[in-house]
XYZ file of C-alpha atoms in Angstrom:
719
model
C 90.405 78.906 96.932
C 91.145 79.641 100.605
C 87.858 81.827 101.431
C 85.674 79.347 99.395
C 86.696 76.274 101.240
C 86.553 78.256 104.870
C 82.956 79.103 103.420
C 82.029 75.726 102.685
C 83.571 74.415 106.012
C 81.470 77.193 108.182
C 78.566 76.192 106.224
C 78.785 72.678 107.016
C 78.946 73.389 110.432
C 76.328 75.943 110.635
C 73.898 72.852 109.159
C 75.086 70.508 111.170
C 74.573 72.893 114.613
C 71.143 74.173 113.511
C 69.868 70.397 112.728
C 71.307 69.192 116.099
C 69.925 72.191 117.893
C 66.386 71.631 116.255
C 66.066 67.878 117.057
C 67.536 68.364 120.579
C 64.300 70.642 121.394
C 62.949 69.556 124.540
C 65.782 67.421 125.725
C 67.764 68.000 128.674
C 71.311 68.202 128.756
C 72.894 64.806 129.926
C 73.320 65.216 133.874
C 76.972 64.088 133.691
C 77.776 66.299 130.611
C 76.065 69.087 132.534
C 78.272 68.885 135.468
C 81.490 68.668 133.273
C 80.302 71.862 131.330
C 79.373 73.864 134.666
C 82.865 73.011 136.105
C 84.454 74.325 132.836
C 82.373 77.544 133.038
C 83.493 78.033 136.619
C 86.892 77.943 135.721
C 87.154 80.278 132.552
C 87.040 84.068 132.534
C 83.762 85.252 130.568
C 83.777 89.037 130.692
C 81.063 89.391 128.138
C 78.977 86.838 129.934
C 78.491 84.856 126.747
C 78.188 81.540 128.969
C 75.576 83.119 131.092
C 72.597 80.959 129.315
C 74.409 77.805 130.773
C 71.658 77.446 133.349
C 68.830 74.928 133.448
C 68.720 71.676 131.722
C 67.149 72.482 128.383
C 70.095 71.816 125.868
C 68.568 74.684 123.512
C 68.998 77.311 125.849
C 72.807 76.858 126.186
C 74.746 78.921 124.023
C 77.163 77.332 121.465
C 75.636 73.502 122.437
C 73.930 70.849 120.418
C 73.039 67.393 122.247
C 71.920 64.076 120.974
C 67.964 64.106 120.651
C 67.800 60.706 122.631
C 70.030 60.683 125.141
C 70.845 64.403 125.676
C 74.485 63.860 125.182
C 76.505 66.963 124.294
C 77.872 66.194 120.732
C 79.064 69.851 119.523
C 80.579 72.959 121.536
C 81.176 75.961 119.341
C 82.717 78.929 121.276
C 84.026 80.648 118.667
C 84.918 84.637 119.297
C 83.512 84.829 122.682
C 86.358 86.639 124.409
C 86.909 83.636 126.782
C 90.379 83.021 128.587
C 91.893 80.664 131.126
C 92.752 77.115 130.305
C 90.969 74.516 128.355
C 89.924 72.633 131.544
C 90.377 68.485 131.471
C 86.458 68.749 132.272
C 85.826 68.826 128.311
C 87.435 65.165 128.354
C 84.400 64.008 129.995
C 82.198 64.854 127.229
C 82.522 61.202 125.756
C 80.115 61.424 123.019
C 81.646 65.101 121.474
C 82.059 65.176 117.825
C 82.736 68.767 117.328
C 84.940 70.941 119.726
C 85.478 74.502 118.354
C 87.117 76.761 120.611
C 88.741 79.443 118.093
C 89.348 83.156 118.454
C 89.432 83.660 122.074
C 92.438 83.731 124.751
C 92.843 80.508 125.839
C 96.122 79.670 127.412
C 98.309 76.891 128.859
C 98.606 73.535 126.950
C 96.420 71.253 125.060
C 94.920 68.721 127.703
C 96.219 65.211 127.167
C 92.999 63.759 127.699
C 91.352 65.154 124.667
C 92.818 62.167 123.007
C 90.122 60.161 124.883
C 87.235 61.778 122.794
C 87.223 59.021 120.330
C 84.404 60.003 118.469
C 85.725 63.641 117.668
C 85.375 64.594 114.305
C 86.731 68.437 114.514
C 88.930 69.926 116.757
C 89.790 73.698 116.302
C 91.749 75.329 118.942
C 92.903 78.318 116.791
C 93.902 81.789 117.405
C 94.169 81.320 120.976
C 97.764 81.524 122.994
C 98.133 77.759 123.550
C 101.625 76.897 124.477
C 103.740 73.742 124.441
C 103.660 70.527 122.103
C 101.012 68.870 120.460
C 100.090 65.849 123.010
C 100.720 62.528 121.139
C 97.503 61.134 122.756
C 95.603 62.903 119.904
C 96.688 60.130 117.867
C 93.960 58.277 119.029
C 91.274 60.400 117.291
C 90.792 58.136 114.652
C 87.631 59.586 113.305
C 88.964 63.121 113.137
C 88.133 65.084 110.082
C 89.577 68.596 110.922
C 92.538 69.507 113.235
C 93.127 73.183 113.302
C 95.718 74.368 115.587
C 96.731 77.573 113.947
C 97.889 80.990 115.268
C 98.886 79.652 118.702
C 102.239 79.561 120.439
C 102.750 75.639 120.000
C 105.916 74.545 119.034
C 108.602 71.493 119.471
C 109.203 69.089 116.540
C 106.330 68.531 114.183
C 104.071 65.626 115.213
C 105.350 62.510 113.503
C 102.120 60.723 113.783
C 100.169 63.320 112.114
C 99.865 61.561 108.659
C 98.830 58.043 109.667
C 96.623 58.541 112.972
C 93.157 59.152 111.072
C 92.279 57.839 107.455
C 89.383 60.426 107.780
C 91.697 63.689 108.103
C 90.485 66.186 105.408
C 91.896 69.315 106.881
C 95.105 69.946 108.829
C 96.116 73.645 109.767
C 99.076 74.035 112.244
C 100.023 77.504 110.603
C 101.410 80.387 112.645
C 103.341 78.356 115.259
C 106.766 77.599 115.896
C 106.773 73.727 114.858
C 110.454 72.685 113.506
C 111.496 69.623 111.883
C 110.439 67.919 108.635
C 107.236 66.941 107.643
C 106.570 62.946 108.069
C 106.479 60.993 104.941
C 102.984 59.451 105.646
C 101.590 63.051 105.201
C 102.576 63.016 101.524
C 100.305 59.799 101.229
C 97.246 60.661 103.097
C 94.515 59.995 100.778
C 91.767 61.929 102.480
C 93.850 65.136 103.055
C 92.302 68.236 101.077
C 93.361 71.031 102.698
C 97.085 71.545 104.495
C 98.051 74.491 105.928
C 101.708 74.999 107.671
C 102.498 78.681 106.858
C 104.676 80.475 109.328
C 106.859 77.672 111.176
C 110.298 76.385 111.084
C 109.855 73.569 109.028
C 112.718 72.402 106.567
C 113.462 69.926 103.938
C 112.869 69.567 100.225
C 109.751 70.569 98.765
C 107.938 67.196 98.325
C 105.249 65.960 95.753
C 101.899 64.821 97.286
C 100.003 61.871 96.264
C 96.818 62.768 97.183
C 94.143 65.148 95.703
C 94.731 68.385 97.725
C 92.564 71.550 97.268
C 94.743 74.046 99.245
C 98.480 73.747 100.101
C 100.335 76.582 101.897
C 103.984 75.975 103.078
C 104.911 79.607 102.946
C 107.484 81.266 105.403
C 109.274 78.070 106.527
C 112.964 76.979 105.519
C 111.736 74.487 102.588
C 114.499 74.130 99.683
C 114.827 72.068 96.586
C 112.891 72.328 93.437
C 109.202 72.601 92.541
C 107.508 69.215 91.955
C 104.399 69.030 89.344
C 101.793 68.192 91.993
C 100.347 66.036 89.166
C 98.208 64.091 91.848
C 96.361 67.458 92.420
C 96.212 68.324 88.643
C 92.513 68.493 88.601
C 91.608 69.769 92.292
C 94.504 72.157 93.380
C 93.046 75.487 93.948
C 95.678 77.314 96.174
C 99.343 76.868 95.874
C 101.578 78.906 98.364
C 105.276 78.592 98.748
C 106.346 81.976 99.496
C 109.229 82.936 101.629
C 111.139 79.561 101.499
C 114.560 78.706 99.917
C 113.050 77.046 96.754
C 115.575 76.979 93.869
C 115.631 76.240 90.025
C 113.280 77.336 87.363
C 109.680 77.132 87.364
C 108.355 73.956 85.444
C 105.612 74.406 82.845
C 103.879 71.391 84.467
C 102.386 73.658 86.953
C 100.162 75.261 84.364
C 98.583 71.937 84.325
C 97.110 72.385 87.503
C 93.539 73.152 86.023
C 91.662 74.330 89.054
C 94.451 76.605 90.295
C 93.218 80.214 91.390
C 95.968 81.246 93.739
C 99.891 80.707 93.259
C 102.427 82.581 95.238
C 106.090 81.581 94.668
C 107.602 84.919 96.035
C 110.267 85.519 98.319
C 112.272 82.354 96.947
C 115.451 81.856 94.882
C 113.756 80.865 91.588
C 115.939 81.718 88.566
C 116.248 81.142 85.021
C 113.842 82.467 82.153
C 110.106 81.827 82.205
C 109.187 79.333 79.515
C 106.961 80.757 76.565
C 104.897 77.440 77.398
C 104.132 78.338 80.995
C 100.498 79.784 80.232
C 98.218 79.350 83.034
C 94.328 78.923 82.383
C 91.362 81.499 83.081
C 90.798 80.489 86.399
C 94.122 81.724 87.867
C 93.387 84.966 89.861
C 96.670 85.494 91.939
C 99.959 85.019 90.211
C 103.038 86.230 92.511
C 106.506 85.281 91.516
C 108.129 88.389 93.150
C 111.414 88.829 95.068
C 113.186 85.899 92.920
C 116.150 85.936 90.671
C 113.992 85.125 87.191
C 115.719 86.624 84.281
C 115.019 86.926 80.508
C 112.377 88.766 79.051
C 108.627 89.197 80.479
C 106.315 86.271 79.057
C 104.622 87.354 76.265
C 101.423 85.391 77.489
C 101.284 84.109 80.957
C 97.707 83.103 81.345
C 94.533 82.997 79.268
C 91.865 85.273 79.656
C 88.231 86.041 78.879
C 86.074 88.891 79.196
C 84.586 87.714 82.428
C 87.639 85.575 83.955
C 91.401 85.904 84.516
C 94.429 87.274 86.488
C 92.907 89.980 89.120
C 96.696 90.567 90.471
C 100.016 89.927 88.730
C 103.130 90.496 90.707
C 106.354 89.953 88.797
C 108.336 92.725 90.824
C 111.892 92.381 92.342
C 113.398 90.128 89.704
C 115.663 90.487 86.882
C 113.340 90.580 83.796
C 114.655 92.849 81.043
C 113.290 93.894 77.467
C 110.099 95.651 76.824
C 106.584 95.310 78.295
C 104.511 92.877 76.222
C 101.452 94.056 74.416
C 99.735 90.561 75.597
C 99.961 92.081 79.307
C 97.431 94.535 78.034
C 94.987 91.766 76.993
C 94.674 90.769 80.580
C 91.287 91.962 80.927
C 90.395 91.560 84.512
C 93.771 92.630 85.813
C 93.474 94.846 88.973
C 96.654 94.967 90.263
C 99.959 94.990 88.235
C 103.456 95.007 89.799
C 106.561 95.164 87.561
C 108.855 97.366 89.717
C 112.561 96.802 90.251
C 113.581 94.937 87.253
C 115.543 95.787 84.135
C 112.535 96.714 81.531
C 113.308 99.044 78.699
C 111.180 100.808 76.359
C 107.974 102.837 76.731
C 104.956 102.088 78.777
C 102.294 100.563 76.407
C 99.954 102.917 75.089
C 97.585 100.090 75.375
C 97.575 100.164 79.315
C 94.219 101.891 79.062
C 92.502 98.737 77.989
C 92.767 97.610 81.602
C 89.764 99.307 82.851
C 89.840 97.273 85.900
C 93.212 98.053 87.165
C 93.522 99.480 90.643
C 97.276 99.722 91.272
C 100.383 99.970 88.791
C 103.801 99.702 90.136
C 106.546 100.080 87.126
C 108.976 101.875 89.552
C 112.772 101.272 89.512
C 113.282 100.148 85.947
C 114.723 101.595 82.896
C 111.703 102.808 81.114
C 111.487 105.802 78.590
C 109.223 107.925 76.755
C 106.246 109.458 78.096
C 103.493 108.519 80.313
C 101.007 107.265 77.995
C 97.966 109.573 77.776
C 95.647 106.403 77.185
C 96.383 105.362 80.812
C 93.255 107.438 81.657
C 91.373 104.660 80.179
C 92.348 102.970 83.562
C 89.390 105.104 85.280
C 89.428 103.008 88.387
C 93.046 103.497 89.072
C 93.890 104.146 92.732
C 97.734 103.992 92.625
C 100.201 105.154 89.919
C 103.665 104.411 90.671
C 106.492 104.698 87.945
C 109.343 106.628 90.007
C 113.111 105.847 89.162
C 112.829 105.243 85.524
C 114.096 107.539 82.538
C 110.545 108.947 81.743
C 110.247 112.081 80.110
C 107.817 114.460 78.385
C 105.292 116.709 80.494
C 102.435 115.922 82.850
C 99.587 115.553 80.851
C 96.611 117.779 81.871
C 94.156 115.099 80.883
C 95.457 112.998 83.878
C 92.681 114.765 85.740
C 90.289 111.925 84.341
C 91.601 109.495 87.077
C 89.627 111.045 89.687
C 89.902 107.910 91.936
C 93.693 108.276 92.257
C 95.178 108.194 95.792
C 98.880 107.638 95.013
C 100.553 109.401 92.278
C 104.461 108.854 92.423
C 106.391 109.910 89.422
C 109.502 110.899 91.039
C 113.011 110.230 90.000
C 112.453 110.599 86.316
C 113.134 113.502 83.653
C 109.905 115.209 83.242
C 109.529 118.723 82.488
C 107.025 121.716 82.550
C 104.428 122.802 85.060
C 102.386 120.883 87.279
C 98.930 121.297 85.438
C 96.465 123.242 87.179
C 93.810 120.565 86.020
C 95.425 118.074 88.826
C 93.387 120.121 91.298
C 90.556 117.745 90.134
C 92.182 114.796 91.389
C 90.430 115.381 94.988
C 91.041 111.523 96.434
C 95.140 112.271 96.259
C 96.668 111.362 99.393
C 100.346 110.866 98.503
C 101.881 112.955 95.526
C 105.596 112.533 94.935
C 106.775 114.789 91.974
C 110.561 115.128 93.308
C 113.963 114.837 91.563
C 112.515 115.670 88.070
C 112.896 119.090 85.810
C 109.576 120.656 86.744
C 109.353 124.638 86.589
C 107.001 127.266 87.259
C 105.199 128.467 90.562
C 102.666 126.760 92.678
C 98.905 127.213 92.340
C 96.486 127.191 95.065
C 94.511 124.959 93.010
C 96.576 122.193 94.786
C 94.612 123.249 97.978
C 91.781 120.969 96.681
C 93.800 117.874 97.571
C 92.108 117.911 100.962
C 93.000 114.228 101.748
C 96.732 114.963 101.302
C 99.037 112.998 103.680
C 102.409 113.320 101.840
C 103.724 115.746 99.265
C 107.065 116.104 97.948
C 108.228 118.447 94.877
C 111.972 118.386 96.196
C 114.643 118.697 93.748
C 113.085 120.459 90.788
C 113.536 124.006 89.408
C 110.129 125.472 91.011
C 110.543 129.008 91.906
C 108.320 132.062 93.191
C 107.136 132.607 96.763
C 105.957 130.008 99.034
C 102.287 130.453 99.153
C 100.260 131.439 102.335
C 98.237 128.315 101.951
C 101.351 126.016 102.638
C 99.895 124.938 106.125
C 96.289 124.567 105.126
C 95.979 120.675 104.593
C 94.612 119.004 107.634
C 95.709 115.621 106.855
C 99.149 116.632 105.986
C 101.914 114.447 107.595
C 105.133 115.324 105.459
C 105.841 118.095 102.821
C 109.237 118.469 100.996
C 109.935 121.349 99.309
C 113.668 120.985 99.301
C 116.207 121.832 96.523
C 114.195 124.418 94.240
C 114.534 128.289 93.936
C 111.820 129.381 96.393
C 112.182 132.733 97.510
C 110.506 135.195 100.088
C 109.744 134.446 103.649
C 108.100 130.945 105.025
C 104.758 132.173 105.677
C 103.427 132.705 108.999
C 100.400 131.077 108.501
C 97.949 129.009 110.723
C 99.987 126.213 111.790
C 96.889 124.739 113.804
C 95.516 123.392 110.568
C 97.347 120.299 110.198
C 96.147 117.525 112.796
C 99.443 115.453 112.631
C 101.412 118.611 113.432
C 99.352 119.403 116.308
C 97.861 116.229 117.584
C 100.440 115.902 120.470
C 100.882 111.956 119.847
C 104.384 110.675 120.517
C 105.253 108.382 117.299
C 106.615 105.164 118.692
C 108.748 104.235 115.355
C 112.167 105.890 115.128
C 112.464 109.167 112.938
C 113.145 108.736 109.361
C 116.241 111.179 108.680
C 115.480 111.697 105.223
C 111.550 112.484 104.553
C 112.431 111.886 100.902
C 112.567 108.049 102.075
C 109.100 107.417 102.588
C 108.026 104.056 103.090
C 104.602 102.663 102.029
C 103.253 99.390 102.811
C 100.300 98.506 100.210
C 97.659 96.049 101.251
C 95.873 94.109 98.650
C 93.480 91.415 99.613
C 91.168 89.008 97.566
C 87.892 89.616 98.945
C 85.785 87.864 96.658
C 86.001 85.568 93.721
C 87.545 88.181 91.563
C 87.870 91.494 93.650
C 90.554 93.187 95.418
C 90.763 95.322 98.270
C 93.282 97.958 98.257
C 94.686 100.045 101.512
C 98.184 101.187 102.558
C 99.932 102.473 105.474
C 102.079 105.676 105.251
C 105.328 105.030 107.160
C 106.700 108.460 107.446
C 108.024 110.640 109.765
C 105.970 113.896 110.806
C 107.711 116.680 109.052
C 108.687 119.510 106.943
C 111.651 120.047 104.471
C 112.066 123.692 103.026
C 116.093 123.342 102.895
C 118.203 124.419 99.692
C 116.065 127.491 98.543
C 116.649 130.974 98.717
C 114.396 131.761 101.471
C 115.039 134.673 104.067
C 113.820 136.395 106.755
C 113.040 134.830 110.218
C 111.751 131.637 111.424
C 107.636 131.932 112.240
C 107.475 131.278 116.166
C 104.460 128.971 115.504
C 106.531 126.682 113.168
C 108.729 125.943 116.286
C 105.366 125.257 118.685
C 104.455 122.298 116.708
C 104.073 119.397 119.346
C 104.223 116.564 116.944
C 106.702 117.735 114.589
C 109.314 115.257 114.274
C 111.628 116.496 111.463
C 112.412 120.209 110.453
C 114.964 121.066 107.864
C 115.313 124.779 107.047
C 119.082 124.645 106.127
C 120.712 125.985 103.166
C 118.708 129.393 103.081
C 119.179 132.799 103.774
C 117.099 133.047 106.964
C 118.247 135.494 109.842
C 117.141 136.262 113.243
C 116.968 134.314 116.510
C 115.673 131.189 116.854
C 112.660 130.672 119.076
C 112.512 128.470 121.982
C 111.754 124.936 121.315
C 110.107 123.854 124.449
C 106.546 122.930 122.828
C 108.410 120.333 120.067
C 108.144 117.434 122.339
C 108.204 114.958 119.450
C 111.205 116.677 117.649
C 113.760 113.961 116.765
C 115.800 115.906 113.823
C 116.463 119.499 113.381
C 118.944 120.979 110.653
C 118.833 124.755 110.433
C 122.809 124.814 109.332
C 123.985 127.061 106.430
C 121.940 130.232 107.195
C 122.344 133.663 108.980
C 120.610 133.121 112.064
C 121.932 134.950 115.357
C 121.505 135.438 118.913
C 122.039 132.599 121.515
C 121.420 128.783 121.030
C 117.909 127.763 122.230
C 118.516 126.523 125.957
C 116.367 123.883 126.434
C 118.175 121.359 123.791
C 118.830 118.796 126.582
C 115.033 118.735 127.424
C 114.217 117.435 124.015
C 114.460 113.559 124.828
C 113.887 112.410 121.415
C 116.290 114.711 119.678
C 118.911 112.361 117.619
C 119.927 114.783 115.005
C 120.999 118.455 115.522
C 122.595 120.788 113.116
C 122.954 124.563 113.933
C 126.627 124.735 112.350
C 127.574 127.780 109.715
C 125.267 130.678 111.069
C 126.173 133.584 113.280
C 125.196 132.284 116.992
C 126.954 133.863 119.697
C 127.402 133.565 123.484
C 127.898 130.931 125.878
C 126.770 127.505 125.606
C 126.856 125.317 129.153
C 127.717 121.668 128.833
C 124.678 120.646 130.859
C 122.642 121.529 127.526
C 123.759 118.200 126.303
C 125.463 119.567 122.807
C 128.214 116.914 123.214
C 125.682 114.082 121.858
C 125.561 116.107 118.660
C 129.027 116.279 117.404
C 129.718 119.204 114.764
C 126.284 120.836 115.549
C 127.654 124.116 116.053
C 130.650 124.010 113.829
C 131.154 127.579 111.914
C 129.825 129.775 114.404
C 133.041 131.851 115.316
C 131.105 133.959 118.139
C 129.950 130.826 119.924
C 131.616 129.603 123.246
C 131.174 126.045 124.197
C 131.947 125.067 127.761
C 134.926 122.694 127.888
C 134.787 119.212 129.452
C 137.149 120.104 131.786
C 135.461 123.535 132.758
C 138.351 125.568 131.663
C 137.785 128.215 128.984
C 135.633 127.629 125.746
C 136.039 125.715 122.610
C 135.787 127.943 119.596
C 132.758 126.521 117.664
C 134.235 127.749 114.259
C 137.110 125.005 114.956
C 136.307 121.587 113.329
C 136.142 119.246 115.792
C 138.524 116.849 114.109
C 141.867 118.666 113.485
C 142.669 118.913 109.832
C 139.119 118.713 108.579
C 137.848 121.643 106.578
C 134.270 123.227 106.871
C 133.346 121.279 103.549
C 134.348 117.735 105.054
C 132.672 118.390 108.134
C 129.259 118.955 106.467
C 130.271 115.830 104.421
C 130.564 114.030 107.402
C 127.227 115.442 108.927
C 125.365 114.135 105.665
C 127.342 110.849 105.990
C 125.667 110.485 109.634
C 122.186 111.384 108.354
C 122.803 108.625 105.860
C 123.940 106.066 108.547
C 120.862 106.998 110.750
C 118.760 106.515 107.884
C 120.043 103.201 106.910
C 120.101 101.975 110.298
C 116.339 102.901 110.674
C 115.350 101.082 107.649
C 117.143 97.802 108.774
C 115.286 97.967 111.808
C 112.114 98.703 109.780
C 112.246 95.867 107.497
C 113.386 93.493 110.395
C 110.384 94.288 111.998
C 108.357 93.364 108.745
C 109.889 90.247 108.476
C 108.825 89.556 112.237
C 105.536 90.667 111.037
C 105.374 88.157 107.894
C 106.648 85.327 110.413
C 104.407 85.610 113.483
C 101.413 88.101 112.842
C 97.874 86.969 112.292
C 97.694 89.096 108.968
C 95.526 87.068 106.310
C 95.996 90.154 103.579
C 98.131 89.748 100.602
C 100.660 92.127 101.464
C 102.768 94.097 98.951
C 105.355 96.783 99.577
C 106.900 99.781 97.665
C 108.850 102.809 98.449
C 108.628 106.549 97.289
C-alpha cells in the first residue's frame, strides 16, 4: 500500500539521519564541503531562515545535514519543506561523499544540474514537488548505487529516459509521476529485478500495458495513454499491494488471474475501455481495501461475490459506477461488512434496494443514482448509522419519506430527486441537523413547509423544485446562514415573497466575486466528492459544492411586489422569479455586483426598466419579457446583448440602432415567430449556456486530474 511504503521509507530516512547525526557529534564539517554548502546557501532564497543554522563548523548544528564521523564529509542533505527557492546550484556536485540528497517540497526552478551524475555514492535523489524544468540529464545514468530516484510533481518533460531501467542494479523506487514525459517505457524497466516501487502517473506515456518480471509492491501507470489488455502480473503475485491503471485506454475484459494477487490492497482500473461481463470466478482476497472499476463499459449482472470479507477486514470502497451493469443489486454486497463507500450509480440496475443494506454499519456514503431501481427506500437503511451521504436520485423509487430516517443524524447529503416519491416532508427530518445538501426535487411531494426545517443550520443547498407543495412562503425563508442556493420552483406556493432579513445568508452578502462561470439552472448543481484512504482501513469523506449563489422561485402562484432587499444582495448570481403574478416596479439593481442571470419574465411588473443594466458587467442572461413595462430604453443601456429580453411589453419603446424611432418590444425579434416560440428559444439559449458551462467545467476537472498535485481519491456525482 502506498502509505505503508511511504511511511517505511520515511522511517528509514529518519533512522539513518538520526544515527548519522548522533555519530557525527563533535566532528566538524569537512572544510571543502562547508565552502560548497555556504555557496549553495548564498544563492538560494530562504524566506523562513531555515538555513540560518549553517554557521560555525559543527555538523550537528547545521539543519538537514549528517556527516561522516571520521572525515566530516557530508553524506546526507535533507531540506524537505523549507520553502526554499532558486536553482539547484552546481556546488552540490562537489559533495563527493553524498549518499542522500533530498530537496523535495520546495520551489526550486531551472533544470537538474548535469553534474549530479558525478555523485557516484548517491543512494537517494529526491527532487520531487518543485518546479524543475527540462529533461532528465543522461549523466544520472552514472549513479550506479542509486536506490531511490524521485522526480515527481515537477515540470520535467521530453522523452522518457531510455537508460532508466539499466543504470543501477540497486534501484528500488522510481517515481517520475506528474510530469510531461512522453514515449514508451524502455523494455529494460520490465526486467529490473531490484525495482519494487514504480509511479509514472500523469504523464504522456503510451504503448501496451506490459507485464513486469520482478516482484513489484507498488505500480501506478494512471493518467497516461497506455492501451492493450490487462496482463496477470504473475511475477508480483505475492508482493503487489497497489495497482493503478486508471485513465488510460486499456481494453478487453478483466482476467480472473488479477484476483490471484494475494497482497493486493488497492486496485484502480477506472476511466478505461474495459468491457464484457465480470467472471464469477473473479473474487478478490480480504486484503483488498479499494476496488474501482468505474467509468468503463462493463456489462452483465453485478458479481454476486466480488471479494472475500471477514468481520475485521475486507473492502472499504467499492466503485462500479458509470458502466452498463444490469439486473438487481446482489445480496452478497450487503455482506461486505467493512464497506464504507458504495458507488453503483449510472448503470442499468433494476429491482429494489436490498433491505439488508442496513447490515453495512460502517457505510459512510452510498450512491445508487441514475439507475432503474424501484420500490421504496428501505427502512433498514437506518442501520447505516454512520452514513454521511445518501444519493438515490434519478430512479423509479416510490412510497413516502419515512420519518424514521431521522436516525441518520450524521447525514450531510440527502438526494432523492427525480423519483416518484409522494407524501409530505416528515417533521422528524428536522433532527438531521448535519444536513448541508438536500435535494427533494422532481417528485410528487405535497403539503406545506414547516419551520422545523430551520434546524438544518448548516444547510448550503436546498431544492424542493417540481413537486406539489403549497401554502405561503414562510418568513424564515432567508434565515439559513450558510445557504448558497435555494430552488423552490414549479410548485403551488402562494402569497408574497417574504420581506425578511436578507442579511442572514453569508453567501448572499459576502461581496465575493465568484471566479467560476454562472450555472444557468440551479437544478444542475455539481458536487465533487473526495474520499481518501487515511489509514489501513478508514476513509476520509469531504466534498465541494460547485453551484452558483442563487434563488429560484419561478413557476408558482406568488403575487405582490419584489422586496427591495432581495435586489440588494451583492453576491447573488442567479435570480429567477419568472412565471408568477408579481406586480409593481423593479427596484434598481446597482448593488447586485455579482449578478449573472436574472429572469423576471411572465409576471405583471410595470414601470420603467432599471437603468443600470449596462453597469452589471457579469450579467449574461436577462429575461424581462411578457410583463407590463413601459417607457423609453436608450440603446446605451446595452439591451442588444440580451436578444428577446424585452419581448411582450407592448408599452416599451426600445431605441433603434439607427437612432430613428422605436422598436416596439411586443413584436418578436425574428419575423414570423410567436410569443411561445420566443419563450422556447429563450429556454434553449439557457440550455446552451448551461451545456457550455459544464463542458468548460469538466475540461477543467480533466486538467486537474492530469496536472494537479492531488493525492486524494476523487469521485464525482451530480445532483
